[in-house]
Amino acid sequence: MDENAFWALIEGSRHQSHDPDRRLDSLREQLMRRPLPEIVQFQACLHRVRRPIDTWEMWAAAEQIFGGRCSDDSFWYFQFWVVGLGREAFVRAMADPDSLAAVPELRRLAGRPETTWSDGEWPEWESLDYVAAEAFDALTGEEEGLEEALEAAGLDIPCNPEPSGRQWDVRDVDEASRRLPRLSRMFPLTR
């Protein structure tokens, strides 16, 4: 599966629904119609595509959105959410994480306390990392079959963020305002 086919699946699910669970159902169904090697390739492609946004700058954007409280797991799930935005928004965010301020899903959260964000609104999509395994396991009846297939193909898939670039203190309000001006206005940190 090449990146064009990968993005077609991601964007196809996005056009069907904005509900993350419904999108996963759609992706799982689509993957289950494909040969097993393509399901393996989908998972490999997901991580290959995700890797360029595994940066300290993107983590800073997530920290800003999450009010300065973004854990390793939250950042990992945030990366999958950014992939789920589709290719165009992903490419913009990869070049400039502050461009996420233009994403309608985030604009709807701006100014609202996190306690009012529904599960489907949170800018995290952990389950995207499992959808290929679910499809693979359903087709083969093997638990952890995808992991074994990835290993057999010599593909090492990380399970935690390994950010590249230079780390900086997102809690420094002045620095955050300089580096992420739009997100800082939308999700202001307190001094």
Coordinates of N, CA and C in Angstrom, one line a residue:
M1 N 0.9 -1.2 0.0 CA 0.0 0.0 0.0 C 0.9 1.2 0.0
D2 N 0.7 2.1 -1.0 CA 1.5 3.3 -1.0 C 0.8 4.4 -0.2
E3 N 1.4 5.5 -0.1 CA 0.8 6.6 0.6 C -0.5 7.2 0.0
N4 N -0.6 7.1 -1.3 CA -1.8 7.6 -1.9 C -3.0 6.7 -1.5
A5 N -2.8 5.4 -1.5 CA -3.9 4.5 -1.1 C -4.2 4.7 0.4
F6 N -3.1 4.9 1.2 CA -3.3 5.1 2.7 C -4.2 6.3 2.9
W7 N -3.8 7.4 2.3 CA -4.5 8.7 2.5 C -5.9 8.6 1.9
A8 N -6.1 7.8 0.9 CA -7.5 7.6 0.3 C -8.4 6.9 1.4
L9 N -7.8 6.0 2.1 CA -8.6 5.3 3.2 C -8.9 6.3 4.3
I10 N -7.9 7.0 4.7 CA -8.1 8.0 5.8 C -9.1 9.0 5.5
E11 N -9.0 9.6 4.3 CA -9.9 10.7 3.9 C -11.3 10.1 3.5
G12 N -11.3 8.9 3.0 CA -12.6 8.3 2.8 C -13.4 8.1 4.1
S13 N -12.7 7.7 5.1 CA -13.4 7.6 6.4 C -13.9 8.9 6.9
R14 N -13.1 10.0 6.7 CA -13.4 11.3 7.1 C -14.6 11.9 6.4
H15 N -14.7 11.5 5.2 CA -15.9 12.0 4.4 C -17.2 11.3 4.8
Q16 N -17.1 10.1 5.4 CA -18.3 9.4 5.8 C -18.8 9.9 7.1
S17 N -17.9 10.3 8.0 CA -18.3 10.7 9.4 C -17.1 11.5 10.0
H18 N -17.5 12.3 11.0 CA -16.5 13.0 11.8 C -16.4 12.3 13.2
D19 N -17.3 11.3 13.4 CA -17.3 10.5 14.7 C -16.1 9.5 14.6
P20 N -15.2 9.6 15.5 CA -14.0 8.7 15.4 C -14.4 7.2 15.4
D21 N -15.4 6.8 16.2 CA -15.8 5.4 16.2 C -16.3 4.9 14.9
R22 N -17.2 5.8 14.2 CA -17.7 5.4 12.9 C -16.6 5.4 11.9
R23 N -15.7 6.3 12.0 CA -14.5 6.3 11.1 C -13.7 5.0 11.2
L24 N -13.5 4.5 12.4 CA -12.8 3.3 12.6 C -13.5 2.1 12.1
D25 N -14.9 2.1 12.2 CA -15.7 1.0 11.7 C -15.5 1.0 10.1
S26 N -15.5 2.1 9.5 CA -15.3 2.2 8.1 C -13.9 1.8 7.7
L27 N -12.9 2.2 8.4 CA -11.6 1.8 8.1 C -11.4 0.3 8.2
R28 N -11.9 -0.2 9.3 CA -11.8 -1.7 9.6 C -12.5 -2.5 8.4
E29 N -13.7 -2.0 8.0 CA -14.4 -2.7 7.0 C -13.6 -2.7 5.7
Q30 N -13.0 -1.5 5.4 CA -12.2 -1.3 4.1 C -11.0 -2.2 4.2
L31 N -10.3 -2.2 5.3 CA -9.1 -3.1 5.4 C -9.4 -4.5 5.3
M32 N -10.6 -4.9 5.9 CA -10.9 -6.4 5.8 C -11.3 -6.9 4.4
R33 N -11.4 -5.9 3.5 CA -11.7 -6.3 2.1 C -10.4 -6.4 1.3
R34 N -9.3 -6.2 2.0 CA -8.0 -6.2 1.3 C -7.2 -7.4 1.7
P35 N -6.2 -7.8 0.9 CA -5.3 -8.9 1.2 C -4.5 -8.6 2.5
L36 N -4.2 -9.6 3.2 CA -3.5 -9.4 4.5 C -2.2 -8.6 4.4
P37 N -1.4 -8.8 3.3 CA -0.2 -7.9 3.2 C -0.5 -6.4 3.1
E38 N -1.7 -6.1 2.6 CA -2.0 -4.7 2.5 C -2.4 -4.1 3.9
I39 N -2.9 -5.0 4.7 CA -3.3 -4.5 6.1 C -1.9 -4.3 6.8
V40 N -1.0 -5.2 6.6 CA 0.3 -4.9 7.2 C 0.9 -3.6 6.7
Q41 N 0.8 -3.4 5.4 CA 1.4 -2.2 4.8 C 0.6 -0.9 5.3
F42 N -0.7 -1.0 5.6 CA -1.4 0.1 6.1 C -0.8 0.5 7.5
Q43 N -0.5 -0.5 8.3 CA 0.1 -0.2 9.6 C 1.5 0.4 9.5
A44 N 2.2 -0.1 8.6 CA 3.6 0.4 8.4 C 3.5 1.8 7.8
C45 N 2.6 2.0 6.9 CA 2.4 3.4 6.3 C 1.9 4.4 7.3
L46 N 1.0 3.9 8.2 CA 0.6 4.8 9.3 C 1.7 5.4 10.1
H47 N 2.7 4.5 10.4 CA 3.8 5.0 11.2 C 4.8 5.7 10.4
R48 N 5.0 5.4 9.2 CA 5.9 6.1 8.3 C 5.4 7.5 8.0
V49 N 4.1 7.7 7.9 CA 3.5 9.0 7.7 C 3.5 9.8 8.9
R50 N 3.3 9.2 10.1 CA 3.3 9.8 11.4 C 4.6 10.4 11.8
R51 N 5.7 9.7 11.4 CA 7.0 10.0 11.9 C 7.4 11.5 11.7
P52 N 7.2 12.1 10.6 CA 7.6 13.5 10.5 C 6.9 14.5 11.4
I53 N 5.8 14.1 12.0 CA 5.2 15.0 13.0 C 5.5 14.6 14.4
D54 N 6.4 13.7 14.6 CA 6.9 13.3 15.9 C 8.1 14.2 16.3
T55 N 7.7 15.5 16.5 CA 8.7 16.5 16.8 C 8.4 17.2 18.1
W56 N 9.4 17.9 18.6 CA 9.2 18.7 19.8 C 8.3 19.9 19.5
E57 N 8.4 20.4 18.3 CA 7.5 21.5 17.9 C 6.0 21.1 17.9
M58 N 5.8 19.9 17.4 CA 4.4 19.4 17.4 C 3.9 19.1 18.8
W59 N 4.9 18.5 19.6 CA 4.5 18.3 21.0 C 4.1 19.6 21.7
A60 N 4.9 20.6 21.4 CA 4.6 21.9 21.9 C 3.1 22.4 21.5
A61 N 2.8 22.1 20.3 CA 1.4 22.5 19.9 C 0.4 21.7 20.7
A62 N 0.6 20.4 20.9 CA -0.3 19.6 21.7 C -0.3 20.1 23.1
E63 N 0.8 20.4 23.7 CA 0.9 21.0 25.0 C 0.0 22.2 25.1
Q64 N 0.1 23.1 24.1 CA -0.6 24.3 24.1 C -2.1 24.0 24.1
I65 N -2.5 23.1 23.3 CA -4.0 22.7 23.2 C -4.5 22.1 24.5
F66 N -3.6 21.3 25.1 CA -4.0 20.5 26.3 C -3.7 21.3 27.6
G67 N -3.5 22.6 27.4 CA -3.3 23.5 28.6 C -2.0 23.2 29.4
G68 N -0.9 22.7 28.6 CA 0.4 22.5 29.2 C 0.4 21.2 30.0
R69 N -0.5 20.3 29.7 CA -0.5 19.0 30.3 C -0.7 17.8 29.3
C70 N 0.3 17.7 28.5 CA 0.3 16.7 27.5 C 1.3 15.6 27.8
S71 N 0.8 14.4 28.2 CA 1.7 13.3 28.5 C 2.3 12.6 27.3
D72 N 3.2 11.7 27.5 CA 3.7 10.9 26.3 C 2.6 10.2 25.6
D73 N 1.7 9.6 26.3 CA 0.6 8.9 25.7 C -0.3 9.9 24.9
S74 N -0.6 11.0 25.5 CA -1.5 12.0 24.9 C -0.9 12.5 23.6
F75 N 0.5 12.7 23.6 CA 1.1 13.2 22.4 C 1.1 12.1 21.3
W76 N 1.3 10.9 21.7 CA 1.2 9.7 20.8 C -0.2 9.7 20.1
Y77 N -1.2 9.8 20.9 CA -2.6 9.7 20.4 C -2.9 11.0 19.6
F78 N -2.3 12.1 20.0 CA -2.5 13.4 19.2 C -1.9 13.2 17.8
Q79 N -0.8 12.6 17.7 CA -0.2 12.4 16.3 C -1.2 11.6 15.4
F80 N -1.8 10.6 15.9 CA -2.8 9.9 15.1 C -4.0 10.7 14.8
W81 N -4.4 11.6 15.7 CA -5.5 12.5 15.4 C -5.1 13.5 14.2
V82 N -3.8 13.9 14.3 CA -3.4 14.8 13.2 C -3.4 14.1 11.9
V83 N -2.9 12.8 11.8 CA -3.0 12.0 10.6 C -4.5 11.9 10.2
G84 N -5.4 11.7 11.1 CA -6.8 11.6 10.8 C -7.4 12.8 10.2
L85 N -6.8 14.0 10.3 CA -7.3 15.2 9.7 C -7.3 15.1 8.2
G86 N -6.5 14.2 7.6 CA -6.4 14.1 6.2 C -5.1 14.7 5.7
R87 N -4.7 14.4 4.5 CA -3.4 14.7 3.9 C -3.2 16.2 3.9
E88 N -4.1 17.0 3.5 CA -3.9 18.4 3.3 C -3.6 19.1 4.6
A89 N -4.4 18.9 5.6 CA -4.2 19.5 7.0 C -2.9 18.9 7.6
F90 N -2.7 17.6 7.4 CA -1.5 17.0 7.9 C -0.2 17.7 7.4
V91 N -0.2 17.8 6.1 CA 1.0 18.5 5.4 C 1.2 19.9 5.9
R92 N 0.1 20.6 6.1 CA 0.2 22.0 6.6 C 0.8 22.0 8.1
A93 N 0.2 21.0 8.9 CA 0.7 20.9 10.3 C 2.1 20.5 10.4
M94 N 2.5 19.6 9.5 CA 3.9 19.1 9.5 C 4.9 20.3 9.2
A95 N 4.5 21.2 8.3 CA 5.3 22.4 8.0 C 5.2 23.4 9.0
D96 N 4.0 23.6 9.7 CA 3.8 24.6 10.7 C 2.7 24.1 11.6
P97 N 3.2 23.6 12.8 CA 2.2 23.1 13.8 C 1.1 24.2 14.2
D98 N 1.5 25.4 14.1 CA 0.6 26.5 14.5 C -0.6 26.5 13.5
S99 N -0.5 26.0 12.3 CA -1.6 25.9 11.3 C -2.7 25.1 11.8
L100 N -2.5 24.3 12.9 CA -3.7 23.6 13.4 C -4.7 24.5 14.0
A101 N -4.4 25.7 14.2 CA -5.4 26.7 14.7 C -6.5 26.9 13.7
A102 N -6.3 26.6 12.4 CA -7.3 26.7 11.4 C -8.2 25.5 11.3
V103 N -7.9 24.4 12.0 CA -8.7 23.2 11.9 C -10.0 23.4 12.6
P104 N -11.1 23.2 11.9 CA -12.5 23.4 12.5 C -12.7 22.6 13.8
E105 N -12.1 21.4 13.9 CA -12.3 20.6 15.2 C -11.7 21.3 16.4
L106 N -10.5 22.0 16.2 CA -9.9 22.7 17.3 C -10.6 24.1 17.5
R107 N -11.1 24.7 16.4 CA -11.8 26.0 16.6 C -13.0 25.8 17.5
R108 N -13.6 24.6 17.4 CA -14.8 24.4 18.2 C -14.5 24.2 19.7
L109 N -13.3 23.8 19.9 CA -12.8 23.6 21.3 C -12.3 24.9 22.0
A110 N -11.9 25.8 21.2 CA -11.3 27.0 21.7 C -12.2 27.8 22.7
G111 N -11.7 28.2 23.8 CA -12.5 28.9 24.8 C -13.4 28.1 25.6
R112 N -13.4 26.7 25.4 CA -14.2 25.8 26.2 C -13.3 25.1 27.2
P113 N -13.7 24.9 28.4 CA -13.0 24.1 29.4 C -12.9 22.7 28.9
E114 N -11.7 22.1 29.1 CA -11.5 20.7 28.7 C -12.6 19.8 29.3
T115 N -13.1 20.1 30.4 CA -14.1 19.2 31.0 C -15.4 19.2 30.2
T116 N -15.6 20.1 29.3 CA -16.8 20.1 28.4 C -16.5 19.4 27.1
W117 N -15.3 19.0 26.8 CA -15.0 18.3 25.5 C -15.5 16.8 25.6
S118 N -16.2 16.5 24.7 CA -16.7 15.1 24.6 C -15.6 14.2 24.2
D119 N -15.8 12.9 24.4 CA -14.7 11.9 24.0 C -14.4 12.0 22.5
G120 N -15.5 12.2 21.7 CA -15.3 12.3 20.2 C -14.6 13.6 19.8
E121 N -14.6 14.6 20.7 CA -14.0 15.9 20.3 C -12.5 16.0 20.7
W122 N -12.1 15.2 21.6 CA -10.7 15.3 22.0 C -9.7 15.1 20.8
P123 N -8.7 16.0 20.7 CA -7.8 15.9 19.6 C -6.8 14.7 19.9
E124 N -7.3 13.5 20.0 CA -6.5 12.3 20.2 C -7.3 11.2 19.5
W125 N -6.6 10.3 18.9 CA -7.2 9.2 18.2 C -6.4 7.9 18.3
E126 N -6.3 7.5 19.6 CA -5.5 6.3 19.9 C -5.9 5.1 19.1
S127 N -7.2 4.9 18.9 CA -7.7 3.7 18.2 C -7.3 3.5 16.8
L128 N -6.8 4.6 16.1 CA -6.3 4.5 14.8 C -5.1 3.6 14.7
D129 N -4.4 3.6 15.8 CA -3.2 2.7 15.9 C -3.5 1.2 16.0
Y130 N -4.8 0.9 16.3 CA -5.2 -0.5 16.5 C -6.1 -1.0 15.3
V131 N -6.6 -0.2 14.5 CA -7.6 -0.6 13.5 C -7.0 -1.7 12.6
A132 N -5.8 -1.6 12.1 CA -5.2 -2.6 11.3 C -5.1 -3.9 12.0
A133 N -4.7 -3.9 13.3 CA -4.6 -5.1 14.0 C -5.9 -5.8 14.2
E134 N -7.0 -5.0 14.4 CA -8.3 -5.5 14.6 C -8.8 -6.2 13.3
A135 N -8.5 -5.6 12.2 CA -8.9 -6.2 10.9 C -8.1 -7.4 10.6
F136 N -6.8 -7.4 10.9 CA -6.0 -8.6 10.6 C -6.4 -9.7 11.5
D137 N -6.6 -9.4 12.8 CA -7.0 -10.5 13.7 C -8.4 -11.1 13.4
A138 N -9.3 -10.2 12.9 CA -10.7 -10.7 12.6 C -10.6 -11.6 11.3
L139 N -9.7 -11.3 10.4 CA -9.6 -12.1 9.2 C -8.8 -13.5 9.5
T140 N -7.9 -13.4 10.4 CA -7.0 -14.6 10.6 C -7.4 -15.4 11.8
G141 N -8.1 -14.8 12.8 CA -8.5 -15.4 14.0 C -7.3 -15.5 15.0
E142 N -6.2 -14.9 14.6 CA -5.0 -14.9 15.4 C -4.9 -13.6 16.2
E143 N -4.7 -13.7 17.5 CA -4.4 -12.6 18.4 C -3.0 -12.2 18.2
E144 N -2.8 -10.9 18.0 CA -1.5 -10.3 17.8 C -0.8 -10.8 16.5
G145 N -1.7 -11.2 15.6 CA -1.2 -11.6 14.3 C -0.5 -10.5 13.5
L146 N -1.0 -9.3 13.6 CA -0.4 -8.2 12.9 C 1.0 -8.0 13.4
E147 N 1.2 -8.0 14.7 CA 2.5 -7.8 15.2 C 3.5 -8.8 14.7
E148 N 3.1 -10.1 14.6 CA 4.0 -11.1 14.1 C 4.3 -10.9 12.6
A149 N 3.2 -10.5 11.9 CA 3.4 -10.2 10.5 C 4.4 -9.0 10.2
L150 N 4.3 -8.0 11.1 CA 5.2 -6.9 11.0 C 6.6 -7.3 11.3
E151 N 6.8 -8.1 12.3 CA 8.1 -8.6 12.7 C 8.7 -9.5 11.6
A152 N 7.8 -10.4 11.0 CA 8.3 -11.2 9.9 C 8.7 -10.4 8.7
A153 N 8.1 -9.3 8.5 CA 8.5 -8.4 7.4 C 9.7 -7.5 7.7
G154 N 10.2 -7.6 8.9 CA 11.3 -6.8 9.3 C 10.9 -5.4 9.6
L155 N 9.7 -5.1 9.9 CA 9.2 -3.8 10.2 C 9.1 -3.6 11.7
D156 N 9.8 -2.6 12.2 CA 9.8 -2.3 13.6 C 9.0 -1.1 13.8
I157 N 7.8 -1.3 14.5 CA 6.9 -0.2 14.7 C 7.0 0.3 16.1
P158 N 7.4 1.6 16.3 CA 7.5 2.1 17.7 C 6.1 2.2 18.4
C159 N 6.2 2.3 19.7 CA 4.9 2.4 20.4 C 4.9 3.6 21.4
N160 N 5.9 4.5 21.2 CA 6.0 5.7 22.0 C 6.6 6.8 21.2
P161 N 6.3 8.1 21.6 CA 6.9 9.2 20.8 C 8.4 9.2 21.0
E162 N 9.1 9.6 19.9 CA 10.5 9.7 19.9 C 10.8 11.0 19.2
P163 N 10.4 12.2 19.8 CA 10.4 13.4 19.1 C 11.8 13.9 18.6
S164 N 11.8 14.4 17.4 CA 13.1 15.0 16.9 C 13.0 16.5 17.0
G165 N 14.1 17.2 16.7 CA 14.1 18.6 16.8 C 14.5 19.1 18.2
R166 N 14.4 20.3 18.4 CA 14.8 21.0 19.7 C 13.6 21.2 20.6
Q167 N 13.8 20.6 21.8 CA 12.7 20.8 22.8 C 12.8 22.2 23.4
W168 N 11.6 22.8 23.7 CA 11.5 24.0 24.4 C 10.4 24.0 25.4
D169 N 10.4 25.0 26.3 CA 9.4 25.0 27.4 C 8.1 25.7 26.9
V170 N 7.1 24.9 26.6 CA 5.9 25.4 26.1 C 5.1 26.2 27.2
R171 N 5.5 26.0 28.4 CA 4.9 26.7 29.5 C 5.4 28.1 29.7
D172 N 6.4 28.4 28.9 CA 6.9 29.8 28.9 C 6.0 30.5 27.9
V173 N 5.1 31.3 28.5 CA 4.0 32.0 27.8 C 4.5 32.8 26.7
D174 N 5.6 33.6 26.9 CA 6.1 34.5 25.9 C 6.7 33.7 24.7
E175 N 7.4 32.6 25.0 CA 8.0 31.8 24.0 C 6.9 31.1 23.2
A176 N 5.9 30.6 23.9 CA 4.8 29.9 23.2 C 4.0 30.9 22.3
S177 N 3.8 32.1 22.8 CA 3.2 33.1 22.0 C 3.9 33.5 20.7
R178 N 5.3 33.4 20.9 CA 6.1 33.7 19.7 C 6.1 32.6 18.7
R179 N 6.2 31.4 19.2 CA 6.4 30.2 18.3 C 5.0 29.7 17.8
L180 N 4.0 29.8 18.6 CA 2.7 29.3 18.2 C 1.6 30.4 18.5
P181 N 1.7 31.5 17.8 CA 0.8 32.6 18.1 C -0.7 32.3 18.0
R182 N -1.1 31.6 17.0 CA -2.5 31.4 16.8 C -3.0 30.4 17.9
L183 N -2.3 29.3 18.1 CA -2.7 28.3 19.1 C -2.7 29.0 20.5
S184 N -1.7 29.8 20.7 CA -1.6 30.5 22.0 C -2.8 31.4 22.3
R185 N -3.3 32.0 21.2 CA -4.5 32.9 21.4 C -5.7 32.0 21.6
M186 N -5.8 30.9 20.9 CA -7.0 30.0 21.1 C -7.0 29.2 22.4
F187 N -5.8 28.8 22.8 CA -5.7 28.0 24.0 C -4.6 28.6 25.0
P188 N -5.0 29.8 25.5 CA -4.0 30.6 26.3 C -3.6 29.8 27.6
L189 N -2.3 29.9 27.9 CA -1.8 29.4 29.1 C -1.8 30.5 30.1
T190 N -1.9 30.2 31.4 CA -1.8 31.2 32.4 C -0.4 31.2 33.0
R191 N 0.0 32.4 33.4 CA 1.3 32.6 33.9 C 1.4 32.0 35.3

